[in-house]
Short mmCIF file of C-alpha atoms in Angstrom, two decimals:
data_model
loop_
_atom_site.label_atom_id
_atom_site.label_comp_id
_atom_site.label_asym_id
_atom_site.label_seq_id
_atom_site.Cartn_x
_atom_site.Cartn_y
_atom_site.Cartn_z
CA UNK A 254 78.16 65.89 110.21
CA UNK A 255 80.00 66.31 107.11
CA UNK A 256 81.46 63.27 105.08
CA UNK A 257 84.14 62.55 102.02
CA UNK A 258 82.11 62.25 98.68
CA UNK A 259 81.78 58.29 97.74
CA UNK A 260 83.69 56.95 94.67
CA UNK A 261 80.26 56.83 92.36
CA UNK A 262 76.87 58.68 93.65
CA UNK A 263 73.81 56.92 93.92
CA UNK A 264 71.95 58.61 91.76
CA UNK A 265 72.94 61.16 89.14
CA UNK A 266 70.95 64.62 88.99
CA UNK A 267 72.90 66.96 86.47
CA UNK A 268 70.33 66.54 83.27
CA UNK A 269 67.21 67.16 85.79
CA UNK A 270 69.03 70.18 87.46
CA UNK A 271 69.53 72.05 83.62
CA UNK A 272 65.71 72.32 83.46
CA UNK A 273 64.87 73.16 86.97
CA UNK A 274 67.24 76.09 86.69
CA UNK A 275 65.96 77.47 84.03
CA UNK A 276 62.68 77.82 85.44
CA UNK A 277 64.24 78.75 88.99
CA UNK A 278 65.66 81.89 87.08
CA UNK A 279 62.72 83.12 85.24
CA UNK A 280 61.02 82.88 88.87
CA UNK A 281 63.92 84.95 90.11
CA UNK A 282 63.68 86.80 87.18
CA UNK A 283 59.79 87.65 87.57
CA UNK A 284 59.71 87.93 91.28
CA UNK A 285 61.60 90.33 94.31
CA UNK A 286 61.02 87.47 96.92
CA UNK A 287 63.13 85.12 96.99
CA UNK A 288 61.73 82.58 99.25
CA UNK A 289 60.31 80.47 97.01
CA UNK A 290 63.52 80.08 94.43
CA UNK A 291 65.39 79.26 97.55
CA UNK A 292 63.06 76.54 99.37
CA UNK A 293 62.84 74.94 95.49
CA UNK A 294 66.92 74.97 95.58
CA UNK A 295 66.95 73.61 99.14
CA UNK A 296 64.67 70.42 98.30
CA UNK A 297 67.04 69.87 95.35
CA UNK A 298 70.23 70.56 98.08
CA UNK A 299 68.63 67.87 99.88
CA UNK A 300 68.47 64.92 97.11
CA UNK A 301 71.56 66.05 95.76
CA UNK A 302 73.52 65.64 99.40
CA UNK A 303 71.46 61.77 100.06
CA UNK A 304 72.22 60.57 96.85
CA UNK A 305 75.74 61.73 97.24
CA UNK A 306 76.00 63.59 94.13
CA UNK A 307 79.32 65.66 94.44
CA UNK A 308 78.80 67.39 91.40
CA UNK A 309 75.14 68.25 90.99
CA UNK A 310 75.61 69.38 95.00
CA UNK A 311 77.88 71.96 94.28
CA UNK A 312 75.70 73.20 91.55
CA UNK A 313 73.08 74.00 93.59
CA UNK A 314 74.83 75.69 96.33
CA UNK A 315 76.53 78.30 93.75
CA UNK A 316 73.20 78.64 92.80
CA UNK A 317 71.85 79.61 96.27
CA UNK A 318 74.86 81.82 96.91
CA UNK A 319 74.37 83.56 93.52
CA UNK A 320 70.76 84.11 94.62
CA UNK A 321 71.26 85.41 97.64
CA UNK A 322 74.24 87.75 96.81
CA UNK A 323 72.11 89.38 93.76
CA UNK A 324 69.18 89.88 95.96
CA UNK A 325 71.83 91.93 98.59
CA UNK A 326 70.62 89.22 101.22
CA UNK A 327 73.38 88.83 103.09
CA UNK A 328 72.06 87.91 106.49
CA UNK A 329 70.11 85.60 104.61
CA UNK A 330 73.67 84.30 102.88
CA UNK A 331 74.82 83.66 106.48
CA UNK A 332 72.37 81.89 108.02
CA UNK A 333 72.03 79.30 105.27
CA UNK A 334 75.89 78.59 105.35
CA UNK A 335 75.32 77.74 108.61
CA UNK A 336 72.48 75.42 108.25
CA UNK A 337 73.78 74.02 105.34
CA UNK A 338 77.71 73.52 106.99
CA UNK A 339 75.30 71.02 109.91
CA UNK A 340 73.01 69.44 107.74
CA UNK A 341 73.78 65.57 108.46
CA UNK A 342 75.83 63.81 105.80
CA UNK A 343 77.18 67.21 104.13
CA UNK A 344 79.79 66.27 102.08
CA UNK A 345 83.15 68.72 102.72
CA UNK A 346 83.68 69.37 98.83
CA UNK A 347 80.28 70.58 98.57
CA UNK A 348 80.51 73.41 102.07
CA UNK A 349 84.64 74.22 100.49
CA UNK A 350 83.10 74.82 97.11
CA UNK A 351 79.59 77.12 98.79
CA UNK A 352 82.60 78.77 100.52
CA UNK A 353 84.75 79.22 97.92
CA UNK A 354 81.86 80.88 95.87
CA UNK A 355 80.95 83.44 98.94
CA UNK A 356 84.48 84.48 99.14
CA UNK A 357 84.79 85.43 95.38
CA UNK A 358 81.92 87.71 95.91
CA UNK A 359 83.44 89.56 99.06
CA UNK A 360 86.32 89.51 97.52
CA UNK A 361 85.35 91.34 94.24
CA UNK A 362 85.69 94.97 94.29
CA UNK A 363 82.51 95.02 92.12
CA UNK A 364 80.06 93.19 94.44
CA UNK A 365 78.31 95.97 96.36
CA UNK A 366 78.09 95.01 99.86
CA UNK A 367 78.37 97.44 103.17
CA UNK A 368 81.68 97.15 105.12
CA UNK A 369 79.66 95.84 107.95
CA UNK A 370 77.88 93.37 105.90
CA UNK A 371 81.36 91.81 104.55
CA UNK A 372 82.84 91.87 108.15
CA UNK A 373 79.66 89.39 109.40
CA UNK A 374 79.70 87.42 106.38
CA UNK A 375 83.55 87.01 107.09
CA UNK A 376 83.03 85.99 111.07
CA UNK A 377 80.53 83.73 109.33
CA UNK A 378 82.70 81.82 107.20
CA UNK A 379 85.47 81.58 110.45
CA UNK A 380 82.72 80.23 112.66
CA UNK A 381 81.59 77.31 110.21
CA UNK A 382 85.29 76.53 108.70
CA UNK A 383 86.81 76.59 112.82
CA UNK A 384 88.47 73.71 113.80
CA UNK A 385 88.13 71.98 110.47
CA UNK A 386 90.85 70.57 108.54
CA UNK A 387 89.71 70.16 104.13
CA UNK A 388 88.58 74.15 104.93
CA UNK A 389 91.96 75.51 106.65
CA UNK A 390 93.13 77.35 103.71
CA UNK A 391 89.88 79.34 103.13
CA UNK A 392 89.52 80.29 106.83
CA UNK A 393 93.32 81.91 106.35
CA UNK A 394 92.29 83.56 103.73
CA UNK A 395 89.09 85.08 104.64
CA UNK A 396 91.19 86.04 108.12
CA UNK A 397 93.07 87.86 105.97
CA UNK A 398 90.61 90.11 104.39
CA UNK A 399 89.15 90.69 107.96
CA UNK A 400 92.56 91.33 109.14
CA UNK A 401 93.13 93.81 106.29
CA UNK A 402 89.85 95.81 106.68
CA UNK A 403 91.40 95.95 110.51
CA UNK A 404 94.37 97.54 109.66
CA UNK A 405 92.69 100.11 107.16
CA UNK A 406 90.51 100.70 110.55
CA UNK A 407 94.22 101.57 112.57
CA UNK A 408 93.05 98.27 114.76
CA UNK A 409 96.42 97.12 114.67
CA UNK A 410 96.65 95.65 117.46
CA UNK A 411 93.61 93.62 117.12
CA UNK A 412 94.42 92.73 113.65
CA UNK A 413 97.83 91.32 114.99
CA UNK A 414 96.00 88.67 117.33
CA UNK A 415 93.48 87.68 114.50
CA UNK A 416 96.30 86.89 112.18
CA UNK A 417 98.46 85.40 114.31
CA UNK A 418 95.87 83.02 115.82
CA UNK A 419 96.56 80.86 112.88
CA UNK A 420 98.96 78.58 112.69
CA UNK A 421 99.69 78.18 108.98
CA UNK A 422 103.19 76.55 108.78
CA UNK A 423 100.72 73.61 109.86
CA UNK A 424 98.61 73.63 106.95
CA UNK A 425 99.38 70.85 104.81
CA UNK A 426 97.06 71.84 101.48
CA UNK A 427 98.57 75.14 101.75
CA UNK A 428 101.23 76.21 98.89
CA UNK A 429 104.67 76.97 100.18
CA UNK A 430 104.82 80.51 98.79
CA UNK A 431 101.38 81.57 100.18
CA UNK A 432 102.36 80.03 104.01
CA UNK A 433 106.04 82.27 103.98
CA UNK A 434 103.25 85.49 102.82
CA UNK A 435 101.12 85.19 105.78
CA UNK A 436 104.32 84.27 108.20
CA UNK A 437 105.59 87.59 106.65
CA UNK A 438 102.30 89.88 107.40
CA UNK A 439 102.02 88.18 110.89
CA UNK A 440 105.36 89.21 111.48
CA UNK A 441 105.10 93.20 110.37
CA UNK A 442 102.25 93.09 112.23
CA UNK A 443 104.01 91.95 115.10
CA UNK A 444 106.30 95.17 114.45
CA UNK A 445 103.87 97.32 113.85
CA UNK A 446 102.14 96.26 117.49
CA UNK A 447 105.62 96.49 118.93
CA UNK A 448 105.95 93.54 120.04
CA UNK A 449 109.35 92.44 118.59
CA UNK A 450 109.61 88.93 120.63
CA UNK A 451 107.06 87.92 118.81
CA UNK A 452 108.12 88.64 115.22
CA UNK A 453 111.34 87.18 116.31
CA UNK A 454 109.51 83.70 116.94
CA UNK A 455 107.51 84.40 114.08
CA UNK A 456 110.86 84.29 111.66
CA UNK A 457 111.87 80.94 112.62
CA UNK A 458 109.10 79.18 111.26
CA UNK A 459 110.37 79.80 108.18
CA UNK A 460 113.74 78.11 107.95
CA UNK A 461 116.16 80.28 105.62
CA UNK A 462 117.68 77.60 103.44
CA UNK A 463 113.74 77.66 101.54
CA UNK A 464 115.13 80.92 99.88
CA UNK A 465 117.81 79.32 98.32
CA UNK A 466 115.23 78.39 95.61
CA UNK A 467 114.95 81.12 93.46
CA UNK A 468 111.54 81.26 93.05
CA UNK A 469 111.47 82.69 96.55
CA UNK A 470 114.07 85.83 96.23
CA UNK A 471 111.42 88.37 96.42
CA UNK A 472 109.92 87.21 99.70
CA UNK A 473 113.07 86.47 100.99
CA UNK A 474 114.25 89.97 100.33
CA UNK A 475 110.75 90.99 102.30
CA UNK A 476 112.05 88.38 104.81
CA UNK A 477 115.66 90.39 105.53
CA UNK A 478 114.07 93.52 105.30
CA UNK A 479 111.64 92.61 108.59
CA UNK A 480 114.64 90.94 110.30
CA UNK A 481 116.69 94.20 109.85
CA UNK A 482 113.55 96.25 111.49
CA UNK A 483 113.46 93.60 114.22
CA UNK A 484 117.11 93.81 114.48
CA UNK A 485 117.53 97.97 114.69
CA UNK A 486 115.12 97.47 117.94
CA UNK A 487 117.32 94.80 119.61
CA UNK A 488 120.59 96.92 118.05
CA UNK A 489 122.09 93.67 116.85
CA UNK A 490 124.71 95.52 114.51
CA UNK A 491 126.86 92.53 113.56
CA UNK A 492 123.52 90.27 112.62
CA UNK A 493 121.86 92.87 110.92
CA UNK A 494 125.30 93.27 108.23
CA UNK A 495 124.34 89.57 107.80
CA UNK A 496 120.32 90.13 106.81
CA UNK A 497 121.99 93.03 104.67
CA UNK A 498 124.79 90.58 103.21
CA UNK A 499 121.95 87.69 102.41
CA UNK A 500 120.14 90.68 100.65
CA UNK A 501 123.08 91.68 98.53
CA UNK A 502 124.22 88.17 97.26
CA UNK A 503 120.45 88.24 95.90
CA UNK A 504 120.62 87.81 91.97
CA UNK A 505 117.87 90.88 91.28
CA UNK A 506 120.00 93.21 93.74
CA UNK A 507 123.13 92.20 92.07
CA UNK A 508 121.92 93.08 88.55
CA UNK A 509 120.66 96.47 89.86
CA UNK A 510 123.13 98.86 90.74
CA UNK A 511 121.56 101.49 92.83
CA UNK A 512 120.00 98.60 94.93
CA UNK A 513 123.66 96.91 95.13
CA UNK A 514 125.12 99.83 95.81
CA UNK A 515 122.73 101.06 98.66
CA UNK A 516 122.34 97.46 100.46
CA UNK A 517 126.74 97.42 100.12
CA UNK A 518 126.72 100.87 102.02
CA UNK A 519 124.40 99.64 105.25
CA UNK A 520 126.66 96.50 105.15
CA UNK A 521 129.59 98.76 105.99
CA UNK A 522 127.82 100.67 108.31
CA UNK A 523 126.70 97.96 110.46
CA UNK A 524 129.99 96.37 110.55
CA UNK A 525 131.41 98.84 111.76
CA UNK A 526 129.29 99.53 114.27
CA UNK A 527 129.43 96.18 115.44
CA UNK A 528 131.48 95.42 118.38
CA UNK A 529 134.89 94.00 117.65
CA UNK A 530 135.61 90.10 117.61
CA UNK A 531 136.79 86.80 115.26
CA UNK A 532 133.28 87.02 113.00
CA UNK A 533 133.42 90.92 112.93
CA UNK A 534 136.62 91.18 111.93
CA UNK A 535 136.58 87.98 109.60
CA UNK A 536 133.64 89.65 107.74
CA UNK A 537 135.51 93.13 107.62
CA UNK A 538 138.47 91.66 105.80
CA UNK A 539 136.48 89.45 103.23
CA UNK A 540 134.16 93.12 102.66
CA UNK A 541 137.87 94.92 101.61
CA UNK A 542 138.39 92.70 99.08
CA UNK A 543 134.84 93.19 97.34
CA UNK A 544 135.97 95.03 94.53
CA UNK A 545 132.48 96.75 94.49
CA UNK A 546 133.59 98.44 97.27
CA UNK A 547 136.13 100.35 95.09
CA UNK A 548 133.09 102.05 93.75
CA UNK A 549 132.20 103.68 97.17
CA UNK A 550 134.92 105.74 98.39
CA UNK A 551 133.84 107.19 101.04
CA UNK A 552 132.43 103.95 102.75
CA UNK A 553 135.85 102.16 101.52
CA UNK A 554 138.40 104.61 103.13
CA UNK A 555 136.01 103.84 106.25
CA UNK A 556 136.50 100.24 106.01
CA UNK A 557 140.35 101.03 105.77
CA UNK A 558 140.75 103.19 108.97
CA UNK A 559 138.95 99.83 111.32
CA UNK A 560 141.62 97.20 108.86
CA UNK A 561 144.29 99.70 109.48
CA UNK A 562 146.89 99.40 112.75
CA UNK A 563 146.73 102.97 113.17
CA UNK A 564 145.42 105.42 115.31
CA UNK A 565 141.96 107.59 114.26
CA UNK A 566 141.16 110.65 116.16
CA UNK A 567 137.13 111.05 116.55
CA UNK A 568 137.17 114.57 115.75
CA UNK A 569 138.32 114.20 112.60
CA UNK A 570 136.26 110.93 111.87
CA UNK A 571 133.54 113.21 112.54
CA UNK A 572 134.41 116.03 111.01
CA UNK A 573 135.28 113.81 107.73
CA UNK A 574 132.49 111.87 107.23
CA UNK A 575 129.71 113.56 109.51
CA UNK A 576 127.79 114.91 106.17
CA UNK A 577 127.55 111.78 104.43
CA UNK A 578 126.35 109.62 107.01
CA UNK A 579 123.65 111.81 107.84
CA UNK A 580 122.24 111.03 104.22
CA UNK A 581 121.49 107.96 105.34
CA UNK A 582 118.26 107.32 106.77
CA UNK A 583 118.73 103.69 108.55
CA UNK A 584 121.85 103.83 109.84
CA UNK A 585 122.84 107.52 111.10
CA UNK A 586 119.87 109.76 110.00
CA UNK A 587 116.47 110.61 111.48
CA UNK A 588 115.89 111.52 114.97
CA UNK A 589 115.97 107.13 115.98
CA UNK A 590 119.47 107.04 114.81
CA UNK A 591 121.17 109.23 117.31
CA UNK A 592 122.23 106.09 119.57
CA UNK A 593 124.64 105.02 116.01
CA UNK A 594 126.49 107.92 116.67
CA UNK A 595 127.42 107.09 120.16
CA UNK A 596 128.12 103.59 119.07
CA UNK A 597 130.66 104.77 115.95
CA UNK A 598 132.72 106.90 118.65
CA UNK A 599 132.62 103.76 121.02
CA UNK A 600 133.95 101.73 118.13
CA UNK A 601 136.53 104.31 117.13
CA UNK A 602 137.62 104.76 120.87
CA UNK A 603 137.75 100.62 120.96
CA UNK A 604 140.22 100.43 117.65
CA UNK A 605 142.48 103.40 118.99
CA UNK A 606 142.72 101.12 122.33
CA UNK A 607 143.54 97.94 120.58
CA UNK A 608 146.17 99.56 118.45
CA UNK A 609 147.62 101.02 121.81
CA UNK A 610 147.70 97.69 123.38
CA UNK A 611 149.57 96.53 120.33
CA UNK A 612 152.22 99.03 119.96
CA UNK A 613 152.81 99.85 123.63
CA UNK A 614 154.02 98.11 126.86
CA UNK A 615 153.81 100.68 129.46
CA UNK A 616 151.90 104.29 129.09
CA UNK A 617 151.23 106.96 131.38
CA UNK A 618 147.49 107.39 132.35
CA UNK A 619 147.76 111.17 131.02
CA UNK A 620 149.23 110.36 127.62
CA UNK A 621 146.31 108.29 126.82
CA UNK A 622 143.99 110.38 127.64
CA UNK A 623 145.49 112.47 125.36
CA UNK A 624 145.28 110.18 122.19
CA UNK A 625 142.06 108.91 123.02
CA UNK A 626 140.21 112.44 123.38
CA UNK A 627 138.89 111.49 126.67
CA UNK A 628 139.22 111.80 130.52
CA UNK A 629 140.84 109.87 133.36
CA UNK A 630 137.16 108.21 134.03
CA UNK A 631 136.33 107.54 130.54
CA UNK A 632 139.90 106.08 129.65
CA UNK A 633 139.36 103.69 132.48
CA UNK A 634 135.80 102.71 131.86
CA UNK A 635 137.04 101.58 127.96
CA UNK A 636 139.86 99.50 129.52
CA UNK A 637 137.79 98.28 131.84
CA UNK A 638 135.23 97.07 129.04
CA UNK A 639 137.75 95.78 126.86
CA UNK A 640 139.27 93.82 129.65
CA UNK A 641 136.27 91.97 130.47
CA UNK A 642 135.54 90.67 126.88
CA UNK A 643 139.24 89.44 126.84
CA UNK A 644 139.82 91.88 123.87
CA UNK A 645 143.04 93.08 125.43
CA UNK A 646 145.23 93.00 128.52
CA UNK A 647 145.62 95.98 130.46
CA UNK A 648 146.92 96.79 134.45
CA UNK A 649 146.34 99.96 135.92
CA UNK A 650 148.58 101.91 138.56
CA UNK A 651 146.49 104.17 139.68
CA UNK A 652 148.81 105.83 142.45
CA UNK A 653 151.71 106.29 139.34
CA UNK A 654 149.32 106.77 136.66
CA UNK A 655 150.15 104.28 134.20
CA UNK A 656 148.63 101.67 132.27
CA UNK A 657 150.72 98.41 131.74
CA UNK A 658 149.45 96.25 128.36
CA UNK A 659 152.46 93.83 128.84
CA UNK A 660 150.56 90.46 129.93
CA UNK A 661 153.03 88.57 132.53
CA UNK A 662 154.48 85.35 131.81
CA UNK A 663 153.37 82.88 134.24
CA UNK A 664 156.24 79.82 135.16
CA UNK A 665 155.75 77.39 132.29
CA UNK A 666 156.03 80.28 129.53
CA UNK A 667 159.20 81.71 131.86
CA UNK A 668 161.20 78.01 131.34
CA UNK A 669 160.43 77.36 127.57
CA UNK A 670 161.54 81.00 127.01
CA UNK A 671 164.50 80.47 129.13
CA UNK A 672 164.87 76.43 127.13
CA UNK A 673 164.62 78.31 124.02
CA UNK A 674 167.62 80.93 124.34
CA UNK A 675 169.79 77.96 126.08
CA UNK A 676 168.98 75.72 122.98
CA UNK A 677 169.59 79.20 120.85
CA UNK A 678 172.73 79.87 122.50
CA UNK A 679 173.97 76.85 122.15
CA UNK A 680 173.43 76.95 118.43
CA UNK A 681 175.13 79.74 118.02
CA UNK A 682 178.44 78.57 120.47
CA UNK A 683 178.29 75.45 117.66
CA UNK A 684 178.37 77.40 114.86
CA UNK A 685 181.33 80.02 116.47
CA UNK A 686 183.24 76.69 116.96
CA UNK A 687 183.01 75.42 113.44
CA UNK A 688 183.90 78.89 111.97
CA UNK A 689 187.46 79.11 114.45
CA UNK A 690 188.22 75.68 113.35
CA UNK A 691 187.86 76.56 109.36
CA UNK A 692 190.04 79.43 110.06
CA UNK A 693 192.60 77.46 111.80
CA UNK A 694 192.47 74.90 108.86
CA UNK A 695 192.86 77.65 106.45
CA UNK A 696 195.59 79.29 108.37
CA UNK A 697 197.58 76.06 108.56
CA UNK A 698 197.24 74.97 104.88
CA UNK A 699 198.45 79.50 103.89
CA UNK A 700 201.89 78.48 106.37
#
C-alpha cells in the first residue's frame, strides 16, 4: 500500500547511491544481461522505500526504468511497475515520478519501441494508476496517447469510449487549460462517432464565461467551432449565428480581416435562416448597424430585404444571389447543405406572409397565391404554420376563397374604442364651441 513521504527520512542514502551507480553502469556497460544490475537496484529500492528516503527512491527507480528501456525490455519494464506500484509502504511520489520517467520514453519519437510494445506498456501504466487520486493526471495523459494511436488505427469509435471514460473536469491537480483540451478532443470524438448527444453534454462542462480570460481565445474559438458542427446536425440556425457571433467578437478574429470577414458572412447566413421571432429579429437589427457589414454587399443587401416591409419574390432571390451562396461551403454548398436551401425559401415565403398580414385586411385566396409563388395547399400550410407560433393572425374562407388578417375585437377592446371616440368627440364639440363664441365676440366688438 502506498503512503505520503514523511517530513525528514530516516536515513539518508544519496552519497552511498553516487558510488553504487557508478559501478551498476560499468556492469551494464560490460554485460547484455541485465539481471544482475536490476536485483542490485531492487535491494537499494528496498532500503531506500523503509527508510523513507523520497529522494534517493526516485533515483533508483529512473535508474531501473533507464535500464530497462536501453536494454528494449519492455515486458520486463511492465512487470516491475507493477510489483513495484504493490510493494508495501511505496511512497506515491516515488510510483508518479517511475511513471513520469516511462512516459517520457513512450512519448519520445526517438525511443525505438514497437507499436505493440507502447500500447502494453500504456494499458500498464492505466492498470497501476486506476482508481488512484496523486496519479490522475498521468493516467489522462497516457489515455491520450493510447487514444491517439486509436484514431491513427480508424478505431474511432473505440477511441471515443477510452477518452471519454475519464472524467477530467474532476481532476483537481489538473491545469485549467489542459482539462478544456481533453473536454475538447472528447467532444470531436463524440462527432466523429456520431453521437451528437453526447458532445452536447460534453460542452457544458466547460462553462463559457472561462473564455472571457484571454488566455483561453484559441480554445474557445476550437470550442465554437465544435458547437457549430454539433449545431448544423441538430439545424439550430438561430444558436449557431450566436457560436459564430462569440467567434467574431474574438480579439485575433477581429484584427484579421479575412477571418472577420468570413465568420461576419455565416453570421448572416444563419440568421437568416433562422426562423422569425423577438431574439431573431433583435439580433438582425443590431447586425445592420455593424458598419463591417458595409464591406459585404452582397450579404448586406440580404440583410436589408428580411429588415425591409416589402415583398421579395423567391425567383429572383434565387436568381440574385444563387452563385454566391454556393461559394460557401457551410452554409449553402456541398451536397449536406441542400436542406439550407429549402429553409431560405421557407424564410422568404414567411417574410412575404408577415408583410401581407401587415399591409392587408382581407385577400382573396388566388391573389396570394399569386404573390407568394405557390399553390392553394402550400399557401394554406404557411398560414397554417405561422398561425400556430402566434406570428400572425389569419382566417380562412374556404367556400369564398379569402383570407381575413384583420384580428376581431373582442367586448372590452369594442367599449374603450367606442369610450375613446365619445371622449374624442367630445373634445372636438368643446373646441367647435369655443371657436363660435370667439367669433361672436369678435363680431360684436367689429358692430
Amino acid at each position: 500500500m502506498s503512503r505520503d513521504a514523511p517530513l525528514k527520512a530516516e536515513r539518508d542514502y544519496s552519497d552511498i547511491l553516487k558510488e553504487e551507480f557508478v559501478k551498476i553502469d560499468a556492469l551494464i556497460a560490460s554485460n547484455d544481461d541485465y539481471s544482475e544490475p536490476l536485483n542490485q537496484l531492487l535491494t537499494w529500492e528496498k532500503k531506500t522505500r523503509q527508510a523513507a528516503d523520497l529522494g534517493s527512491s526516485k533515483q533508483v527507480l529512473a535508474k531501473i526504468v533507464d535500464m530497462l528501456v536501453q536494454k528494449g525490455q519492455w515486458d520486463e519494464l511492465e512487470e516491475q511497475l507493477t510489483l513495484l506500484s504493490k510493494k508495501h509502504g511505496q511512497l506515491k511520489l516515488s510510483i508518479q515520478y517511475m511513471i513520469q520517467e516511462i512516459m517520457r520514453f513512450i512519448q519520445n519519437d526517438e525511443t525505438k519501441i514497437e507499436l505493440d510494445d507502447k500500447i502494453k506498456v500504456i494499458e500498464t501504466i492505466r492498470t497501476v494508476t486506476e482508481n488512484k487520486i496523486f496519479v490522475e493526471v498521468e493516467r489522462a495523459r497516457v489515455t491520450r496517447d493510447l487514444v491517439h494511436i486509436k484514431k491513427s488505427q480508424k478505431k474511432i469509435e473505440e477511441a471515443c469510449d477510452i477518452l471519454c471514460e475519464l472524467q477530467v473536469e474532476t481532476y483537481g491537480s489538473m491545469e485549467m487549460n489542459e482539462k478544456i483540451e481533453f473536454i475538447l478532443e472528447q467532444m470531436e470524438l463524440s462527432i466523429l462517432k456520431g453521437d451528437f448527444g453526447q458532445a452536447t453534454v460534453l460542452s457544458r462542462k466547460i462553462l463559457k464565461k472561462t473564455f472571457k480570460n484571454p488566455k483561453y481565445e484559441l480554445l474557445k474559438l476550437e470550442y465554437y467551432k465544435l458547437l457549430i458542427k454539433i449545431g448544423l446536425h441538430k439545424r439550430e440556425y438561430l444558436e449557431i449565428a450566436q457560436f459564430y457571433q462569440e467567434i467574431y467578437n474574438s480579439e485575433c478574429i477581429k484584427n484579421n480581416e479575412a477571418e472577420w470577414k468570413d465568420t461576419l458572412i455565416h453570421i448572416v447566413y444563419f440568421l437568416i435562416l433562422s426562423p422569425y421571432g423577438n431574439l431573431q429579429n433583435d439580433l438582425i437589427h443590431k447586425l445592420e448597424l455593424d458598419n463591417n457589414l458595409k464591406k459585404l454587399e452582397v450579404q448586406e443587401s440580404m440583410i436589408k430585404l428580411f429588415t425591409t416591409k416589402e415583398l421579395m419574390r423567391w425567383p429572383s432571390v434565387k436568381q440574385t444571389y444563387e452563385n454566391v451562396l454556393k461559394l460557401d461551403t457551410v452554409a449553402f454548398g456541398g451536397e449536406n447543405s441542400k436542406h439550407h436551401w429549402e429553409e431560405l425559401q421557407k424564410r422568404v415565403i414567411e417574410h412575404n406572409l408577415r408583410v401581407i398580414s401587415e399591409y392587408y385586411s382581407r385577400i382573396t385566396l388566388s391573389r396570394l397565391n399569386e404573390l407568394l409563388d405557390l399553390s392553394e395547399a402550400e399557401t394554406e400550410s404557411f398560414i397554417s404554420d405561422l398561425v400556430n407560433q402566434g406570428i400572425i393572425y389569419a382566417k380562412v374562407n374556404r367556400p369564398a376563397k379569402i383570407v381575413n388578417f384583420e384580428k376581431p375585437k373582442d367586448s372590452s377592446e369594442l367599449l374603450n374604442e367606442w369610450s375613446n371616440n365619445v371622449d374624442e368627440l367630445l373634445e372636438q364639440i368643446e373646441t367647435i364651441g369655443h371657436l363660435i363664441t370667439k367669433e361672436e365676440i369678435m363680431h360684436g366688438l367689429k358692430a
